[in-house]
Coordinates of C-alpha atoms in Angstrom, one line a residue:
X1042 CA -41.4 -28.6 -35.0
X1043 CA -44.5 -30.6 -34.2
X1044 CA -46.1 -29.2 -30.9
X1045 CA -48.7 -32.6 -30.4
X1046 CA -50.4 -29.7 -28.2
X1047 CA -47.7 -29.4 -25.3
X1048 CA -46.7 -26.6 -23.4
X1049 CA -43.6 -25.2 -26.1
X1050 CA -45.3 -23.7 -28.8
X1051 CA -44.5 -24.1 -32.4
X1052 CA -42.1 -21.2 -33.1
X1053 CA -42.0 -22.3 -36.9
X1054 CA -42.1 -18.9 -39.4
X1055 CA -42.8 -19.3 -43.0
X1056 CA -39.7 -20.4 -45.2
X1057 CA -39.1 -17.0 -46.2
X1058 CA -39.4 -15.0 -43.3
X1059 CA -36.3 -13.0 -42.1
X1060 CA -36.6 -13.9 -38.3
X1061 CA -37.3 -17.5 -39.6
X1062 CA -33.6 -17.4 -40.4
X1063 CA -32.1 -16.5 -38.0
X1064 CA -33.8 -18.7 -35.4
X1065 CA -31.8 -21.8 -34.3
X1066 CA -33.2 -25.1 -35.8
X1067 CA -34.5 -28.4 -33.8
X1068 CA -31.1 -30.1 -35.6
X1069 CA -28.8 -27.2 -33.9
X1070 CA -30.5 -27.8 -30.5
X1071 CA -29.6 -31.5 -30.9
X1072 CA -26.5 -30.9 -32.1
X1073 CA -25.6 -28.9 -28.9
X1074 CA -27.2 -31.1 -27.0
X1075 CA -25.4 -34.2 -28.4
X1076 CA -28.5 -35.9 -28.8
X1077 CA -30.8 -36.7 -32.0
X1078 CA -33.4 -34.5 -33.3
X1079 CA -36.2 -37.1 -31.8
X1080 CA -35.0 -37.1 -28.7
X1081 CA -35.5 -32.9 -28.9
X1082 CA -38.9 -33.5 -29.9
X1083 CA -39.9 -35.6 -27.3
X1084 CA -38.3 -33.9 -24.5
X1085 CA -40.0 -30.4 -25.7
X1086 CA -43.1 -31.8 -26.5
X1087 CA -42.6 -33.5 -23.0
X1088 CA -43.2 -37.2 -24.2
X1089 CA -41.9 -40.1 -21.7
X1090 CA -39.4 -42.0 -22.7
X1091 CA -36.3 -39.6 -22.4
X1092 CA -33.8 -39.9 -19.0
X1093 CA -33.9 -36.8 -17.3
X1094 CA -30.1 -36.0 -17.0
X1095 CA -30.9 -36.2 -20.6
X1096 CA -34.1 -33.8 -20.6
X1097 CA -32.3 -31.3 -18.9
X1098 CA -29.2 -31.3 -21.1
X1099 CA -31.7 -31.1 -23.9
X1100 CA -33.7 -28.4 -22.0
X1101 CA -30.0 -26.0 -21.3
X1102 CA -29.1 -26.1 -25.4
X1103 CA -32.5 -25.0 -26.0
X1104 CA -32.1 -22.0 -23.8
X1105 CA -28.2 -21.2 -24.5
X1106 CA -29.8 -20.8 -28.7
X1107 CA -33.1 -19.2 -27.7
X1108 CA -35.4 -21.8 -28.8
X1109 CA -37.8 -21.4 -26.6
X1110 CA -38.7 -18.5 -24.4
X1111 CA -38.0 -18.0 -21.2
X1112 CA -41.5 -18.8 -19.7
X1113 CA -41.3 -21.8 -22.0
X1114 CA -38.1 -23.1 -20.2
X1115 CA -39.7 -22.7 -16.9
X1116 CA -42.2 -24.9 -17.8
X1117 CA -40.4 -27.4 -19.4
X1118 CA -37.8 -27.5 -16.4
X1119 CA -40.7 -28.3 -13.8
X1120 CA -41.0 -32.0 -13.7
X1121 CA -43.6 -33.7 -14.5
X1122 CA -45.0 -36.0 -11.3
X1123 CA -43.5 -39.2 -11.3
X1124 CA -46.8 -41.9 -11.4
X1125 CA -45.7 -44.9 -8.2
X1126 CA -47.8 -47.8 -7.7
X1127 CA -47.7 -49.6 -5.0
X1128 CA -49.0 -53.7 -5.2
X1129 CA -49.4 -54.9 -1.7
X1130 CA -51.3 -58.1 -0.5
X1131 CA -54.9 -57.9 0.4
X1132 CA -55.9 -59.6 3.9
X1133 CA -55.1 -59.6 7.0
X1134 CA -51.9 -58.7 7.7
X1135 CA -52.0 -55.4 9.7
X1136 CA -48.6 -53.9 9.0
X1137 CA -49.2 -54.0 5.3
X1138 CA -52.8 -52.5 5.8
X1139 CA -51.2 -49.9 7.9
X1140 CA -48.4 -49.3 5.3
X1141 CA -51.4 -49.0 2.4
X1142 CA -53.0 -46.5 4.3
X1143 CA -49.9 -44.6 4.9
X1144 CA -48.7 -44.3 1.4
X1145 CA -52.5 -43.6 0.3
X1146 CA -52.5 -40.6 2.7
X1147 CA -48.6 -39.0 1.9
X1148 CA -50.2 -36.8 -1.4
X1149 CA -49.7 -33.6 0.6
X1150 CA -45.9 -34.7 1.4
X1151 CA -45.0 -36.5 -1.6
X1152 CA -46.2 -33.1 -3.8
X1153 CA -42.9 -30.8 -3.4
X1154 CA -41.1 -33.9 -4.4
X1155 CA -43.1 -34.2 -7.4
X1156 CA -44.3 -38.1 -7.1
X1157 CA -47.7 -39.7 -6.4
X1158 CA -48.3 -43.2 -5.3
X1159 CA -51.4 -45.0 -5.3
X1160 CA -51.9 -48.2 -3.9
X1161 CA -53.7 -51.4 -5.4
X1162 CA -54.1 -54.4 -3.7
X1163 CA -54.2 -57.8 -4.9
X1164 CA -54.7 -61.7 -4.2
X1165 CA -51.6 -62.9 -1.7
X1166 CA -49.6 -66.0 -2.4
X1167 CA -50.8 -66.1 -6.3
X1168 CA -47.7 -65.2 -8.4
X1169 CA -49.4 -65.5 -11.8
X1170 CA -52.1 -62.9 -10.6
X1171 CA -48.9 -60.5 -9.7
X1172 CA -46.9 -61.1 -12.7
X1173 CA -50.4 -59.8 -14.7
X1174 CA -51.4 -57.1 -12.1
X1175 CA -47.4 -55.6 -12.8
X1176 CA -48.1 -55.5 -16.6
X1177 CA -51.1 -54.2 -16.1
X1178 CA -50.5 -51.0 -13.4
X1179 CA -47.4 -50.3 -15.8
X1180 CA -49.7 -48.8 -18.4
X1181 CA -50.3 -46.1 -15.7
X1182 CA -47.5 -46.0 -13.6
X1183 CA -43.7 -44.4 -13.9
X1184 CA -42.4 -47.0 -11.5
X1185 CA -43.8 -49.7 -9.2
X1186 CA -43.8 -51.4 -6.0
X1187 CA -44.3 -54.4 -5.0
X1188 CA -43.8 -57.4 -2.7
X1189 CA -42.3 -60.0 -4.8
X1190 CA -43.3 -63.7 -4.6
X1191 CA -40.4 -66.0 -5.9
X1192 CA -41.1 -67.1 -8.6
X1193 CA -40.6 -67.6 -12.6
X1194 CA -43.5 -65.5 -13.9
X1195 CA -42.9 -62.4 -11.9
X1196 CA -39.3 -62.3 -12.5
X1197 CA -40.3 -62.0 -16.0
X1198 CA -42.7 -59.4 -15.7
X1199 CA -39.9 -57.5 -13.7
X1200 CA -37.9 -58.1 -16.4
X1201 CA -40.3 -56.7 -18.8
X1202 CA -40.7 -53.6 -17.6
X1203 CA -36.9 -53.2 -17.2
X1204 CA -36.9 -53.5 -20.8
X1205 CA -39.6 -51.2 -21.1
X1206 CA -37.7 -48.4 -19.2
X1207 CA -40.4 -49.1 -16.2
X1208 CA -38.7 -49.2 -13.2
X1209 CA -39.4 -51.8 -10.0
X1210 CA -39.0 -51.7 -6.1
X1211 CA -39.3 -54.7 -4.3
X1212 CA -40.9 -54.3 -0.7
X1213 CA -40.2 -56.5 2.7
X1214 CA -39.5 -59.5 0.0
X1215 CA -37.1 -59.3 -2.3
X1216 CA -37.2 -61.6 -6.1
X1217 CA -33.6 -63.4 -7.1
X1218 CA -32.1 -62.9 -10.2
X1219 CA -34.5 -60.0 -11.4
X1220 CA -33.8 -56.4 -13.3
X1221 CA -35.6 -54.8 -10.2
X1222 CA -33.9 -51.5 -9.4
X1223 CA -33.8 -51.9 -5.9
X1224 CA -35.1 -53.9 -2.6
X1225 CA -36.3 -51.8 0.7
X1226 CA -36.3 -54.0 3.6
X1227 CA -34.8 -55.9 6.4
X1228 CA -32.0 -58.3 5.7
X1229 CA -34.4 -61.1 6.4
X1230 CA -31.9 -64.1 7.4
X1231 CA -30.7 -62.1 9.4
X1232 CA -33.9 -61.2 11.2
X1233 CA -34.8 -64.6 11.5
X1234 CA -31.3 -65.3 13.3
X1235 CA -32.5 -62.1 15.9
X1236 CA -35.5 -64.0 16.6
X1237 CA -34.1 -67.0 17.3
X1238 CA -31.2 -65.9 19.4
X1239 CA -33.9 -63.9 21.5
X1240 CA -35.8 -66.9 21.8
X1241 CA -32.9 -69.5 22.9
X1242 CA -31.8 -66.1 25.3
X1243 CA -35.1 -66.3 26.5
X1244 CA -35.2 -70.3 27.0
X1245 CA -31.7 -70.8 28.0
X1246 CA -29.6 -73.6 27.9
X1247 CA -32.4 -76.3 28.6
X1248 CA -33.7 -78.8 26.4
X1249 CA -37.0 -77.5 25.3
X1250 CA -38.7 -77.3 21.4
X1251 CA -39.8 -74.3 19.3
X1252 CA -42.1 -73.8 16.4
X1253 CA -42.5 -71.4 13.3
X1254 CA -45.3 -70.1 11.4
X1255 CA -44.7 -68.6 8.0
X1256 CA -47.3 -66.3 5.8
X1257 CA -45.4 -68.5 2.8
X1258 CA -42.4 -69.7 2.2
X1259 CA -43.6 -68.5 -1.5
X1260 CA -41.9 -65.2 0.3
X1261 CA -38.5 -65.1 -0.3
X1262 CA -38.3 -63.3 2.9
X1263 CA -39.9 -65.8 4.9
X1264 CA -37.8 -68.3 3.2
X1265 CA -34.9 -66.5 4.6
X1266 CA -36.1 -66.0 8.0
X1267 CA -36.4 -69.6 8.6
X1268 CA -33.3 -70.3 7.1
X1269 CA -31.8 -67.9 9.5
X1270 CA -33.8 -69.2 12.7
X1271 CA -32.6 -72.2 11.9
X1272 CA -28.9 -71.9 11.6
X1273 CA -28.9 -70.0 14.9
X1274 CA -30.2 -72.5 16.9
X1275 CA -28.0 -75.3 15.2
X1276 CA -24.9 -72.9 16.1
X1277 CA -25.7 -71.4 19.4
X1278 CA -28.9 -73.4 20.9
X1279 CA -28.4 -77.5 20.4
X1280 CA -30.3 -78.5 22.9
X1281 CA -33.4 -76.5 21.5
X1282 CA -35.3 -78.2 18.7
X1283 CA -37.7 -76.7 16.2
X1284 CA -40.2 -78.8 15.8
X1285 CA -41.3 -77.7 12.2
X1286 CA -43.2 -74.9 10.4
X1287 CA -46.3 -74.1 9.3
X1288 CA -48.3 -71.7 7.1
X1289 CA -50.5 -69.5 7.9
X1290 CA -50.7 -67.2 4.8
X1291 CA -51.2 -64.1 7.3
X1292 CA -54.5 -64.7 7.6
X1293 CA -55.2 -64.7 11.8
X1294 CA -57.9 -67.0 11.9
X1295 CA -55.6 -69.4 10.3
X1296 CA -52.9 -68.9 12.9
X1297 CA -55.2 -69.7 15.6
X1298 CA -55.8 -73.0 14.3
X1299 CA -52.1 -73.6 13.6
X1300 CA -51.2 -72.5 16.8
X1301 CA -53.8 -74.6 18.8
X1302 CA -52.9 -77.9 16.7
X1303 CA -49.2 -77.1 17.6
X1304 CA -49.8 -76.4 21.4
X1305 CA -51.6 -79.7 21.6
X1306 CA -49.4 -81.7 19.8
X1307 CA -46.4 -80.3 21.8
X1308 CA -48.1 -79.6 25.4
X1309 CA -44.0 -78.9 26.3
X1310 CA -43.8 -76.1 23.5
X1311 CA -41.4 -73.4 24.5
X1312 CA -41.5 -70.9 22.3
X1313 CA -43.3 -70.1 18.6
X1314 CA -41.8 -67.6 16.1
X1315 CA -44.2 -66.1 13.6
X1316 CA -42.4 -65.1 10.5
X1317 CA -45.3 -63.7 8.9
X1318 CA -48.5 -61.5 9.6
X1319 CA -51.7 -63.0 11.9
X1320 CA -50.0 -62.3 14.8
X1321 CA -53.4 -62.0 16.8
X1322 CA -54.2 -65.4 15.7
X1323 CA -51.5 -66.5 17.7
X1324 CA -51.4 -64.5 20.8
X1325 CA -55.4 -65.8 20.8
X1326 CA -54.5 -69.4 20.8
X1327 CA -51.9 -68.6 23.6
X1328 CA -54.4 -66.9 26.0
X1329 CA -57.4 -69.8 25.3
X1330 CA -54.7 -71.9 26.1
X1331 CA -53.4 -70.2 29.9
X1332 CA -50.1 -70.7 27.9
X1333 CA -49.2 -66.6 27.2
X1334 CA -46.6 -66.7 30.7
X1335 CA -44.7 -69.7 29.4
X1336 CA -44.4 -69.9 25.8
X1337 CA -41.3 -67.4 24.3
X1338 CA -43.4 -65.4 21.2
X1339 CA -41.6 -63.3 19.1
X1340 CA -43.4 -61.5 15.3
X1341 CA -42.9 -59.4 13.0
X1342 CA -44.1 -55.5 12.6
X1343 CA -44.7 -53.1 14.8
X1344 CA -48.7 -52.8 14.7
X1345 CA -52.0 -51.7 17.1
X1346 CA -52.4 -55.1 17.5
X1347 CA -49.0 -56.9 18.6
X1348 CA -48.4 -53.5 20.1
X1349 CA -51.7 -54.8 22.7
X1350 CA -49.3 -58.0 22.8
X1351 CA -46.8 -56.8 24.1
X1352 CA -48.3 -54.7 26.4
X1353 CA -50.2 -57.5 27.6
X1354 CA -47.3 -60.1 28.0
X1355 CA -48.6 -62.4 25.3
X1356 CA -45.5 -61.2 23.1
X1357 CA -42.2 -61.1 24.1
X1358 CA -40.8 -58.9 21.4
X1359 CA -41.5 -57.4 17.5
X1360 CA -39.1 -57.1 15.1
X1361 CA -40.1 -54.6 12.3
X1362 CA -39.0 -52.0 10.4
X1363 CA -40.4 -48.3 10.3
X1364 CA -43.2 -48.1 7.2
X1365 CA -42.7 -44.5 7.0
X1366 CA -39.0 -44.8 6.6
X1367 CA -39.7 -47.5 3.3
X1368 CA -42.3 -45.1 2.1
X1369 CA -39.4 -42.3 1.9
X1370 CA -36.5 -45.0 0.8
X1371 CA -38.8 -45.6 -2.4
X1372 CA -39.8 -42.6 -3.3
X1373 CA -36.0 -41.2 -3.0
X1374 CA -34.8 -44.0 -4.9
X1375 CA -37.0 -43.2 -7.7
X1376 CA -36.3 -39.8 -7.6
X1377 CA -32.6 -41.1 -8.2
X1378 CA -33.7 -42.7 -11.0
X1379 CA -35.0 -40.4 -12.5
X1380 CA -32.4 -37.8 -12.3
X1381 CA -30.1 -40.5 -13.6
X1382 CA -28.1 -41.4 -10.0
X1383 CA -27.1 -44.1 -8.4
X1384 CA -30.8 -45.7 -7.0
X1385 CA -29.1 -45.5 -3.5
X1386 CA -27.2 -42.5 -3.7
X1387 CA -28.6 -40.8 -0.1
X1388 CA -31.4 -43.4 0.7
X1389 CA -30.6 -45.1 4.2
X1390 CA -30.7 -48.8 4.2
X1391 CA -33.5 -50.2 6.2
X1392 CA -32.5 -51.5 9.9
X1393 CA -33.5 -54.3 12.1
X1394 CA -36.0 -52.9 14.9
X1395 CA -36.6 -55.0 17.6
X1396 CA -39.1 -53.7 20.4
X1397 CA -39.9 -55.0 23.8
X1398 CA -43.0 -53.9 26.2
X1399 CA -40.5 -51.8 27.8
X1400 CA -39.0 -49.7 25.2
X1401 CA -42.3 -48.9 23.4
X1402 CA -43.3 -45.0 22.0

């Protein structure tokens, strides 16, 4: 058997030899192992490609006929570490900067479970630059994670690397009609129902108007957050109009213009929902304005700085989810993966977190 220099040695004797004889063959460890004589050779040469149910079948025939020794096994059965990149936005937006700096510092937690991640980030809102950067960190990478952008060239680079055995996560925002493996985050129409019902709770039963502000509706989440604001107040809040949306691409500066045009257009503005990042843009405008005691605000993610917001009574309440908890759903998914399970099989689906000044920790 060919070796290419991995850890099984080349237990081949001369042609003649008597031991050479009596030694089981790489065709009787596939035959055991109901697999071909390639897929042998690439699992004891420990060459990507093969399922690891399928490694480890291949791995327990080669022991039952002594193929390899036993210190041979032992390192053979020891899986490699499982290569996870993560593509998050660059910018602004504090709880996926938080979230990048989290999964950047997990190596001494992640190494018992055999996996690294590294993070890269890239441009936001330009789906042709992630459709390329997926391609691209695949070359490196066992799996990867990403937040998707809706879109027709990054479902095809999903695609792509289904076919190429390359597994993908979407993060927070989720891609239709994909071969992604699985999605970790909220059920986003039905967080933008939550803010909206805690907005018209909030606002009551009066006639008043409401405004959003979106990252991008490029987002399917944010696409789905407004749909749900919407709905809720059409079923539950008539007499409440929302008075349109803007984006702010998450950037803060941004939302502080947006917010300021919108507070001066509407001077009877009840309440804003930001469905994106740049929440301190917003809560800025709000305080230049003396308009913080009135106006309902409700954001996403729990971060230092809309945790300040709520302490401060410019924010009414955050909904988020826990970063640490999608850091641990993604790896254990493609640990499932790996071993050839389900992708949820023990992974806890994310939940709806909604946090108020007075149930912070």
């Amino acid at each position: 058997m060919h070796n290419d220099g991995a850890s099984v040695p080349d237990r081949r004797l001369s042609e003649d030899s008597p031991a050479r004889r009596k030694m089981a063959r790489l065709a009787d460890v596939a035959r055991l192992a109901g697999v071909s004589t390639a897929t042998v050779d690439r699992v004891l040469n420990r060459r990507p490609g093969v399922r690891e149910i399928t490694v480890q079948r291949v791995l327990k025939a080669a022991a039952e006929l002594d193929y390899i020794a036993e210190a041979d096994l032992q390192a053979a059965l020891a899986p490699k570490p499982m290569r996870v990149a993560f593509l998050l936005p660059a910018g602004t937006n504090r709880f996926l900067n938080m979230l990048g700096r989290l999964i950047a510092g997990a190596g001494p937690q992640l190494e018992p479970l055999h996996v690294r991640c590294r993070v890269e980030h890239i441009k936001s809102f330009n789906p042709d630059l992630l459709a390329r950067a997926l391609i691209q960190q695949s070359r490196n990478a066992d799996g990867i994670v990403f937040m998707a952008l809706e879109h027709p060239a990054v479902r095809e680079a999903v695609n792509t690397l289904a076919e190429r055995g390359i597994p993908t996560v979407t993060l927070i925002s989720d891609i239709a009609g994909s071969r992604r493996a699985a999605y970790v985050g909220l059920d986003n129409r039905s967080a933008g129902r939550t803010a909206g019902y805690l907005i018209g709770r909030f606002i009551g039963q009066r006639p008043a108007k409401v405004a959003m502000i979106a990252g991008s509706l490029s987002y399917r989440a944010h696409e789905e957050r407004e749909m749900g604001f919407l709905h809720i107040f059409q079923e539950l809040f008539p007499s409440i109009e929302v008075v349109g949306l803007r984006e702010g691409q998450d950037e803060e500066d941004r939302n502080f213009r947006l917010t300021r045009a919108l507070l001066a257009q509407h001077p009877d503005l009840a309440g804003i929902y930001n469905i994106g990042g740049g929440a301190g843009g917003v809560g800025k405008a709000l305080k230049e304005a003396r308009r913080e005691p009135d106006v309902v605000f409700i954001g996403h993610g729990l971060t230092p700085d809309t945790r300040g917001l709520l302490i401060d009574g410019t924010m009414d309440a955050v909904i988020t989810q826990n970063p640490q908890a999608a850091l641990t759903s993604c790896v254990a998914i493609f640990t499932n993966l790996r071993a050839g399970r389900d992708p949820w099989e023990g992974v806890e689906v994310p939940r709806i977190d909604v946090v108020f000044r007075e149930n912070l920790r």
